[in-house]
Amino acid sequence: MKCFRIDEGGYTGFDLLNADQRFQGASAVAIDNDEAVRLIKEHFPTLQASELKYRALSRRPANHARLLGLLRDIHAHFDCTTSIVDKRYLLTLFFVDYGVEPYYYEREFDLYADGRNYAAASLLYLTGPTLLGEAEFDELLLAFQLAVKEKSRS
């Protein structure tokens, strides 16, 4: 069985409207510990740390070629994937999933079939500020975000 190592960046907790970090990313690589150690030693032979921290490594221009070489090796020799999402869109998708889909479910319409929920969220994300007004759409998303955070089970 393959073991994937996963890491993320841009996580701001429940606050999907944080303007300072609009995007969140996650990457997964199918690699075992021995291979990871080998790659670290190969590309960063003088590094003492057992875990690579991109932010720290990328600050030094001397590491740029090493980082690119490491990425080339990973993409060429290991199963891997990366996903990046606009958190404002993600919140809009959650709004469709939790605020809109139940309406359609009660009427026996499958909003998840053929990705209709993604289509609805994309349409709302792109047209909501124009149809409702930018401030009003922002208020809607903020109110929904707070409602999800503060919901109770009663």
C-alpha positions as a LaTeX table, in Angstrom:
\begin{tabular}{lrrr}
\hline
Residue & $x$ (\AA) & $y$ (\AA) & $z$ (\AA) \\
\hline
Met1 & 0.00 & 0.00 & 0.00 \\
Lys2 & 1.30 & 3.45 & $-0.90$ \\
Cys3 & 1.85 & 5.93 & 1.88 \\
Phe4 & 1.32 & 9.57 & 1.00 \\
Arg5 & 2.97 & 12.42 & 2.84 \\
Ile6 & 0.71 & 15.48 & 2.90 \\
Asp7 & 1.42 & 19.12 & 3.69 \\
Glu8 & $-0.59$ & 22.29 & 3.35 \\
Gly9 & $-0.06$ & 26.00 & 3.25 \\
Gly10 & $-2.29$ & 29.01 & 3.72 \\
Tyr11 & $-4.52$ & 27.51 & 6.40 \\
Thr12 & $-6.24$ & 30.26 & 8.40 \\
Gly13 & $-8.69$ & 28.14 & 10.38 \\
Phe14 & $-12.35$ & 28.92 & 9.93 \\
Asp15 & $-11.59$ & 32.36 & 8.46 \\
Leu16 & $-11.90$ & 31.74 & 4.74 \\
Leu17 & $-12.24$ & 35.47 & 4.07 \\
Asn18 & $-8.77$ & 36.41 & 5.33 \\
Ala19 & $-7.58$ & 38.87 & 2.67 \\
Asp20 & $-3.93$ & 38.32 & 3.57 \\
Gln21 & $-4.10$ & 34.64 & 2.58 \\
Arg22 & $-6.67$ & 34.19 & $-0.19$ \\
Phe23 & $-5.43$ & 30.77 & $-1.25$ \\
Gln24 & $-4.87$ & 27.46 & 0.45 \\
Gly25 & $-2.85$ & 24.67 & $-1.05$ \\
Ala26 & $-2.19$ & 21.04 & $-0.24$ \\
Ser27 & 0.28 & 18.61 & $-1.74$ \\
Ala28 & 0.64 & 14.87 & $-1.40$ \\
Val29 & 3.63 & 12.73 & $-2.40$ \\
Ala30 & 3.82 & 8.93 & $-2.35$ \\
Ile31 & 7.25 & 8.55 & $-0.79$ \\
Asp32 & 8.69 & 6.49 & 2.05 \\
Asn33 & 10.95 & 7.88 & 4.77 \\
Asp34 & 14.16 & 6.45 & 3.31 \\
Glu35 & 13.52 & 8.04 & $-0.09$ \\
Ala36 & 12.62 & 11.37 & 1.52 \\
Val37 & 15.84 & 11.36 & 3.55 \\
Arg38 & 17.83 & 10.47 & 0.43 \\
Leu39 & 16.31 & 13.35 & $-1.56$ \\
Ile40 & 16.93 & 15.83 & 1.24 \\
Lys41 & 20.58 & 14.75 & 1.50 \\
Glu42 & 20.99 & 14.80 & $-2.28$ \\
His43 & 19.54 & 18.27 & $-2.84$ \\
Phe44 & 20.46 & 19.91 & 0.49 \\
Pro45 & 23.62 & 18.09 & 1.64 \\
Thr46 & 24.54 & 20.61 & 4.34 \\
Leu47 & 21.04 & 20.94 & 5.81 \\
Gln48 & 20.74 & 19.71 & 9.41 \\
Ala49 & 16.92 & 19.66 & 9.63 \\
Ser50 & 14.98 & 16.48 & 8.92 \\
Glu51 & 12.04 & 18.42 & 7.47 \\
Leu52 & 12.20 & 20.97 & 4.68 \\
Lys53 & 10.54 & 24.33 & 5.24 \\
Tyr54 & 9.95 & 26.07 & 1.92 \\
Arg55 & 9.67 & 29.56 & 3.37 \\
Ala56 & 13.05 & 29.30 & 5.11 \\
Leu57 & 14.76 & 27.63 & 2.13 \\
Ser58 & 13.33 & 29.98 & $-0.50$ \\
Arg59 & 14.72 & 33.08 & 1.21 \\
Arg60 & 18.25 & 32.14 & 0.16 \\
Pro61 & 18.94 & 32.54 & $-3.56$ \\
Ala62 & 21.48 & 29.70 & $-3.37$ \\
Asn63 & 18.61 & 27.30 & $-2.59$ \\
His64 & 16.44 & 28.21 & $-5.59$ \\
Ala65 & 18.14 & 25.78 & $-7.99$ \\
Arg66 & 18.12 & 23.08 & $-5.30$ \\
Leu67 & 14.39 & 23.53 & $-4.72$ \\
Leu68 & 13.69 & 23.33 & $-8.45$ \\
Gly69 & 15.85 & 20.20 & $-8.72$ \\
Leu70 & 14.01 & 18.59 & $-5.84$ \\
Leu71 & 10.65 & 19.38 & $-7.44$ \\
Arg72 & 11.85 & 17.94 & $-10.77$ \\
Asp73 & 12.92 & 14.71 & $-9.04$ \\
Ile74 & 9.65 & 14.40 & $-7.15$ \\
His75 & 7.53 & 14.98 & $-10.26$ \\
Ala76 & 9.61 & 12.59 & $-12.35$ \\
His77 & 9.85 & 9.69 & $-9.90$ \\
Phe78 & 6.95 & 9.79 & $-7.44$ \\
Asp79 & 3.17 & 9.92 & $-7.56$ \\
Cys80 & 2.22 & 13.38 & $-6.41$ \\
Thr81 & $-0.53$ & 15.95 & $-6.62$ \\
Thr82 & $-1.12$ & 19.55 & $-5.59$ \\
Ser83 & $-4.41$ & 21.38 & $-5.20$ \\
Ile84 & $-4.86$ & 25.10 & $-4.70$ \\
Val85 & $-8.17$ & 26.72 & $-3.87$ \\
Asp86 & $-9.39$ & 30.29 & $-3.58$ \\
Lys87 & $-10.81$ & 30.28 & $-0.05$ \\
Arg88 & $-13.53$ & 32.78 & $-0.94$ \\
Tyr89 & $-14.73$ & 30.37 & $-3.64$ \\
Leu90 & $-14.51$ & 27.51 & $-1.13$ \\
Leu91 & $-16.74$ & 29.42 & 1.28 \\
Thr92 & $-19.19$ & 30.05 & $-1.58$ \\
Leu93 & $-19.17$ & 26.31 & $-2.33$ \\
Phe94 & $-19.87$ & 25.57 & 1.35 \\
Phe95 & $-22.76$ & 28.04 & 1.21 \\
Val96 & $-24.21$ & 26.15 & $-1.76$ \\
Asp97 & $-23.65$ & 22.79 & $-0.05$ \\
Tyr98 & $-25.19$ & 23.76 & 3.29 \\
Gly99 & $-27.51$ & 26.62 & 2.42 \\
Val100 & $-28.82$ & 25.80 & $-1.04$ \\
Glu101 & $-28.53$ & 22.03 & $-1.57$ \\
Pro102 & $-31.04$ & 21.08 & 1.19 \\
Tyr103 & $-33.73$ & 23.09 & $-0.64$ \\
Tyr104 & $-33.15$ & 21.07 & $-3.81$ \\
Tyr105 & $-32.80$ & 17.77 & $-1.93$ \\
Glu106 & $-36.28$ & 18.21 & $-0.43$ \\
Arg107 & $-37.59$ & 18.57 & $-3.99$ \\
Glu108 & $-35.74$ & 15.41 & $-5.11$ \\
Phe109 & $-33.28$ & 17.33 & $-7.28$ \\
Asp110 & $-29.69$ & 16.09 & $-7.01$ \\
Leu111 & $-27.53$ & 19.21 & $-6.91$ \\
Tyr112 & $-24.40$ & 17.03 & $-6.70$ \\
Ala113 & $-25.06$ & 15.15 & $-9.95$ \\
Asp114 & $-22.63$ & 16.06 & $-12.71$ \\
Gly115 & $-20.98$ & 18.69 & $-10.51$ \\
Arg116 & $-24.01$ & 20.97 & $-10.41$ \\
Asn117 & $-22.98$ & 22.18 & $-6.95$ \\
Tyr118 & $-19.65$ & 23.36 & $-8.40$ \\
Ala119 & $-21.44$ & 25.06 & $-11.28$ \\
Ala120 & $-23.83$ & 26.80 & $-8.88$ \\
Ala121 & $-20.97$ & 27.90 & $-6.61$ \\
Ser122 & $-18.95$ & 29.17 & $-9.57$ \\
Leu123 & $-21.93$ & 31.12 & $-10.89$ \\
Leu124 & $-22.65$ & 32.61 & $-7.46$ \\
Tyr125 & $-18.96$ & 33.40 & $-6.88$ \\
Leu126 & $-18.70$ & 35.27 & $-10.18$ \\
Thr127 & $-22.10$ & 36.97 & $-10.30$ \\
Gly128 & $-22.99$ & 37.39 & $-6.62$ \\
Pro129 & $-21.10$ & 40.66 & $-6.14$ \\
Thr130 & $-22.79$ & 42.14 & $-9.23$ \\
Leu131 & $-26.30$ & 40.88 & $-8.46$ \\
Leu132 & $-26.31$ & 41.57 & $-4.72$ \\
Gly133 & $-23.68$ & 44.31 & $-4.55$ \\
Glu134 & $-20.11$ & 43.70 & $-3.42$ \\
Ala135 & $-20.68$ & 44.77 & 0.18 \\
Glu136 & $-23.90$ & 42.75 & 0.45 \\
Phe137 & $-22.28$ & 39.62 & $-1.00$ \\
Asp138 & $-19.38$ & 40.04 & 1.43 \\
Glu139 & $-21.88$ & 40.36 & 4.30 \\
Leu140 & $-23.68$ & 37.20 & 3.15 \\
Leu141 & $-20.44$ & 35.21 & 3.11 \\
Leu142 & $-19.32$ & 36.60 & 6.45 \\
Ala143 & $-22.69$ & 35.87 & 8.07 \\
Phe144 & $-22.63$ & 32.31 & 6.71 \\
Gln145 & $-19.06$ & 31.77 & 7.89 \\
Leu146 & $-19.94$ & 32.96 & 11.40 \\
Ala147 & $-23.13$ & 30.88 & 11.46 \\
Val148 & $-21.18$ & 27.73 & 10.61 \\
Lys149 & $-18.60$ & 28.48 & 13.29 \\
Glu150 & $-21.16$ & 29.27 & 15.98 \\
Lys151 & $-23.78$ & 26.65 & 15.11 \\
Ser152 & $-25.17$ & 24.53 & 17.90 \\
Arg153 & $-26.53$ & 21.01 & 17.82 \\
Ser154 & $-29.81$ & 21.96 & 19.52 \\
\hline
\end{tabular}
